[in-house]
Amino acid sequence: ALLHGILEIAVGATAAKRGSLLLYDAEAEQLTVGAAIGIEAELIPAIVLPLGDGIAGRVFETGRGQLVSGKVSPSDYRIAHERYDVDSAISAPMVDHDGGLGVLNLSRAKHETPFSDDDLRFVEQIGRLAAAMIRRAQNHRRLDAQASRLQIREHVRHELSTNAPMPERLAQVCRLIAQEVNAGICNLYLYEPG
């Protein structure tokens, strides 16, 4: 919801026809679509850019926005497929003090007014704001998950410290764990030598 909201604001504020928000996957060292507007849904899973590939891959790698007008040379940007209906585009990095998070891409069709250098600067500002919001959301989720783990640990510690017989305490621990994984199942097997 956050990513789509950011993209809706960027598309609306710039009168773009379509847009995408690509997120950096550090493990795979590539960019994947986090949100898209005006792009065919069946194409979205196939949009994966290794760093340096395409305009967005280069923008992420260099950390500098790119304004594109007219036809783009596939050899200059290692583009997988051309968009013949796009005449003007902006690709801006989403970067904050901790590094790059992705790329914001916006485009206009041939019959629309091309983007300007002022538009590029504006979209770069949106990219920086988007990075700050995304980073805060990531940190919030991380802290929330950490707090949840600590709370579970405390509940388990409490249950194990009661005076109930051990099988009852362990059964209660299993119920707590199952509840935390949203009605999952928790089984505990005890080894009894002999």
Protein backbone atom coordinates (compact mmCIF):
# COMPACT_ATOMS: atom_id res chain seq x y z
CA ALA A 1 0.00 0.00 0.00
CA LEU A 2 2.84 2.41 0.85
CA LEU A 3 4.72 1.77 -2.40
CA HIS A 4 1.61 2.12 -4.54
CA GLY A 5 0.67 5.32 -2.69
CA ILE A 6 4.10 6.84 -3.32
CA LEU A 7 3.86 5.94 -6.99
CA GLU A 8 0.32 7.35 -7.32
CA ILE A 9 1.53 10.67 -5.89
CA ALA A 10 4.52 10.78 -8.25
CA VAL A 11 2.43 9.91 -11.32
CA GLY A 12 -0.26 12.44 -10.39
CA ALA A 13 2.14 15.25 -9.51
CA THR A 14 4.01 14.93 -12.81
CA ALA A 15 1.09 14.09 -15.12
CA ALA A 16 2.90 10.92 -16.15
CA LYS A 17 1.08 8.26 -18.15
CA ARG A 18 2.75 5.34 -16.39
CA GLY A 19 5.26 4.66 -13.67
CA SER A 20 7.05 2.01 -11.73
CA LEU A 21 8.83 1.83 -8.44
CA LEU A 22 11.71 -0.65 -8.56
CA LEU A 23 13.19 -1.98 -5.33
CA TYR A 24 16.74 -3.15 -4.84
CA ASP A 25 17.17 -6.79 -3.85
CA ALA A 26 20.62 -6.91 -2.24
CA GLU A 27 20.84 -10.72 -2.25
CA ALA A 28 20.13 -11.05 -5.96
CA GLU A 29 21.80 -7.70 -6.80
CA GLN A 30 18.88 -6.68 -9.00
CA LEU A 31 15.88 -4.38 -9.19
CA THR A 32 12.34 -5.76 -9.12
CA VAL A 33 8.95 -4.07 -9.39
CA GLY A 34 7.50 -3.00 -6.05
CA ALA A 35 4.60 -1.05 -7.59
CA ALA A 36 3.45 -0.16 -11.10
CA ILE A 37 0.83 2.01 -12.78
CA GLY A 38 -0.02 1.74 -16.46
CA ILE A 39 2.06 -1.38 -17.01
CA GLU A 40 0.39 -4.60 -18.05
CA ALA A 41 0.05 -6.85 -14.97
CA GLU A 42 1.38 -9.92 -16.79
CA LEU A 43 4.64 -8.09 -17.60
CA ILE A 44 5.41 -7.06 -14.02
CA PRO A 45 6.88 -10.38 -12.75
CA ALA A 46 9.20 -10.47 -15.77
CA ILE A 47 10.66 -7.02 -15.04
CA VAL A 48 13.94 -7.83 -13.30
CA LEU A 49 16.98 -5.63 -13.89
CA PRO A 50 20.51 -6.58 -12.92
CA LEU A 51 22.44 -3.55 -11.70
CA GLY A 52 23.70 -1.53 -14.61
CA ASP A 53 21.12 -2.90 -17.06
CA GLY A 54 18.57 -0.58 -18.61
CA ILE A 55 18.13 3.04 -17.69
CA ALA A 56 16.89 2.23 -14.18
CA GLY A 57 19.77 -0.17 -13.52
CA ARG A 58 22.25 2.50 -14.50
CA VAL A 59 20.44 5.16 -12.44
CA PHE A 60 20.57 2.93 -9.36
CA GLU A 61 24.23 2.14 -9.93
CA THR A 62 25.29 5.78 -10.41
CA GLY A 63 22.82 7.36 -7.99
CA ARG A 64 22.01 10.06 -10.56
CA GLY A 65 18.63 10.67 -12.19
CA GLN A 66 18.18 10.41 -15.93
CA LEU A 67 15.91 12.39 -18.25
CA VAL A 68 15.22 10.59 -21.52
CA SER A 69 13.60 12.19 -24.56
CA GLY A 70 12.92 10.47 -27.84
CA LYS A 71 14.05 7.01 -28.83
CA VAL A 72 16.57 5.28 -26.59
CA SER A 73 19.40 3.28 -28.09
CA PRO A 74 19.16 -0.33 -26.81
CA SER A 75 22.94 -0.66 -27.06
CA ASP A 76 23.53 2.36 -24.83
CA TYR A 77 21.40 1.03 -21.98
CA ARG A 78 21.20 -2.76 -22.52
CA ILE A 79 17.40 -2.51 -22.81
CA ALA A 80 15.52 -5.79 -23.07
CA HIS A 81 12.56 -4.37 -25.01
CA GLU A 82 11.70 -0.94 -26.38
CA ARG A 83 8.53 0.99 -25.59
CA TYR A 84 7.40 2.64 -28.83
CA ASP A 85 4.59 4.54 -27.12
CA VAL A 86 6.98 6.38 -24.74
CA ASP A 87 8.61 9.60 -25.87
CA SER A 88 9.76 11.08 -22.57
CA ALA A 89 10.81 9.44 -19.32
CA ILE A 90 12.45 10.12 -15.99
CA SER A 91 14.29 7.61 -13.86
CA ALA A 92 15.32 8.85 -10.41
CA PRO A 93 17.14 7.03 -7.62
CA MET A 94 15.45 6.46 -4.28
CA VAL A 95 18.38 7.01 -1.99
CA ASP A 96 18.84 8.12 1.61
CA HIS A 97 21.74 8.45 4.04
CA ASP A 98 21.94 4.64 4.35
CA GLY A 99 22.16 3.99 0.61
CA GLY A 100 20.00 3.15 -2.36
CA LEU A 101 16.58 1.53 -2.01
CA GLY A 102 15.44 1.55 -5.61
CA VAL A 103 14.42 3.63 -8.60
CA LEU A 104 11.33 5.68 -9.45
CA ASN A 105 10.43 5.59 -13.17
CA LEU A 106 7.86 7.83 -14.86
CA SER A 107 6.98 8.19 -18.52
CA ARG A 108 4.77 10.17 -20.88
CA ALA A 109 3.40 9.13 -24.26
CA LYS A 110 4.47 10.60 -27.61
CA HIS A 111 1.58 13.05 -27.87
CA GLU A 112 2.19 14.52 -24.39
CA THR A 113 4.51 17.34 -23.33
CA PRO A 114 8.02 15.92 -22.71
CA PHE A 115 9.53 16.05 -19.23
CA SER A 116 11.91 18.93 -18.50
CA ASP A 117 15.02 19.36 -16.37
CA ASP A 118 12.78 20.95 -13.72
CA ASP A 119 10.64 17.77 -13.77
CA LEU A 120 13.79 15.69 -13.28
CA ARG A 121 14.83 17.73 -10.22
CA PHE A 122 11.29 17.45 -8.81
CA VAL A 123 11.18 13.66 -9.33
CA GLU A 124 14.62 13.33 -7.73
CA GLN A 125 13.20 15.09 -4.66
CA ILE A 126 10.25 12.69 -4.68
CA GLY A 127 12.77 9.83 -4.88
CA ARG A 128 14.60 11.07 -1.78
CA LEU A 129 11.32 11.49 0.13
CA ALA A 130 10.16 8.04 -0.99
CA ALA A 131 13.44 6.53 0.22
CA ALA A 132 12.98 8.13 3.63
CA MET A 133 9.40 6.81 3.92
CA ILE A 134 10.32 3.32 2.75
CA ARG A 135 13.31 3.15 5.11
CA ARG A 136 11.13 4.24 8.05
CA ALA A 137 8.55 1.59 7.16
CA GLN A 138 11.29 -1.07 6.94
CA ASN A 139 12.71 -0.01 10.30
CA HIS A 140 9.24 -0.02 11.85
CA ARG A 141 8.56 -3.57 10.58
CA ARG A 142 11.97 -4.71 11.85
CA LEU A 143 11.40 -3.18 15.30
CA ASP A 144 7.86 -4.55 15.42
CA ALA A 145 9.11 -8.06 14.61
CA GLN A 146 11.87 -7.71 17.21
CA ALA A 147 9.37 -6.59 19.87
CA SER A 148 7.10 -9.50 18.97
CA ARG A 149 9.97 -11.99 19.36
CA LEU A 150 10.87 -10.51 22.75
CA GLN A 151 7.24 -10.69 23.86
CA ILE A 152 7.00 -14.35 22.83
CA ARG A 153 10.24 -15.10 24.65
CA GLU A 154 8.86 -13.48 27.80
CA HIS A 155 5.59 -15.45 27.55
CA VAL A 156 7.50 -18.71 27.11
CA ARG A 157 9.75 -17.88 30.05
CA HIS A 158 6.70 -17.12 32.19
CA GLU A 159 4.89 -20.34 31.21
CA LEU A 160 7.94 -22.47 31.90
CA SER A 161 8.41 -20.90 35.34
CA THR A 162 4.93 -21.77 36.66
CA ASN A 163 4.33 -24.62 39.13
CA ALA A 164 2.13 -26.58 36.71
CA PRO A 165 3.33 -30.04 35.71
CA MET A 166 5.89 -29.95 32.91
CA PRO A 167 3.58 -31.49 30.24
CA GLU A 168 0.99 -28.73 30.94
CA ARG A 169 3.64 -26.01 30.77
CA LEU A 170 4.98 -27.36 27.48
CA ALA A 171 1.45 -27.66 26.06
CA GLN A 172 0.83 -24.01 26.95
CA VAL A 173 4.11 -22.99 25.28
CA CYS A 174 2.99 -24.85 22.12
CA ARG A 175 -0.36 -23.02 22.21
CA LEU A 176 1.43 -19.65 22.51
CA ILE A 177 3.72 -20.41 19.58
CA ALA A 178 0.83 -21.68 17.43
CA GLN A 179 -1.14 -18.53 18.22
CA GLU A 180 1.79 -16.30 17.23
CA VAL A 181 2.08 -17.96 13.83
CA ASN A 182 -1.59 -17.26 13.14
CA ALA A 183 -3.35 -20.49 14.06
CA GLY A 184 -0.41 -22.63 13.08
CA ILE A 185 0.42 -25.96 14.64
CA CYS A 186 3.19 -26.49 17.13
CA ASN A 187 4.33 -29.95 18.13
CA LEU A 188 6.94 -30.68 20.74
CA TYR A 189 8.60 -34.08 20.94
CA LEU A 190 10.46 -35.10 24.06
CA TYR A 191 13.23 -37.62 24.04
CA GLU A 192 13.13 -40.09 26.88
CA PRO A 193 16.23 -42.25 27.06
CA GLY A 194 15.87 -45.96 27.71
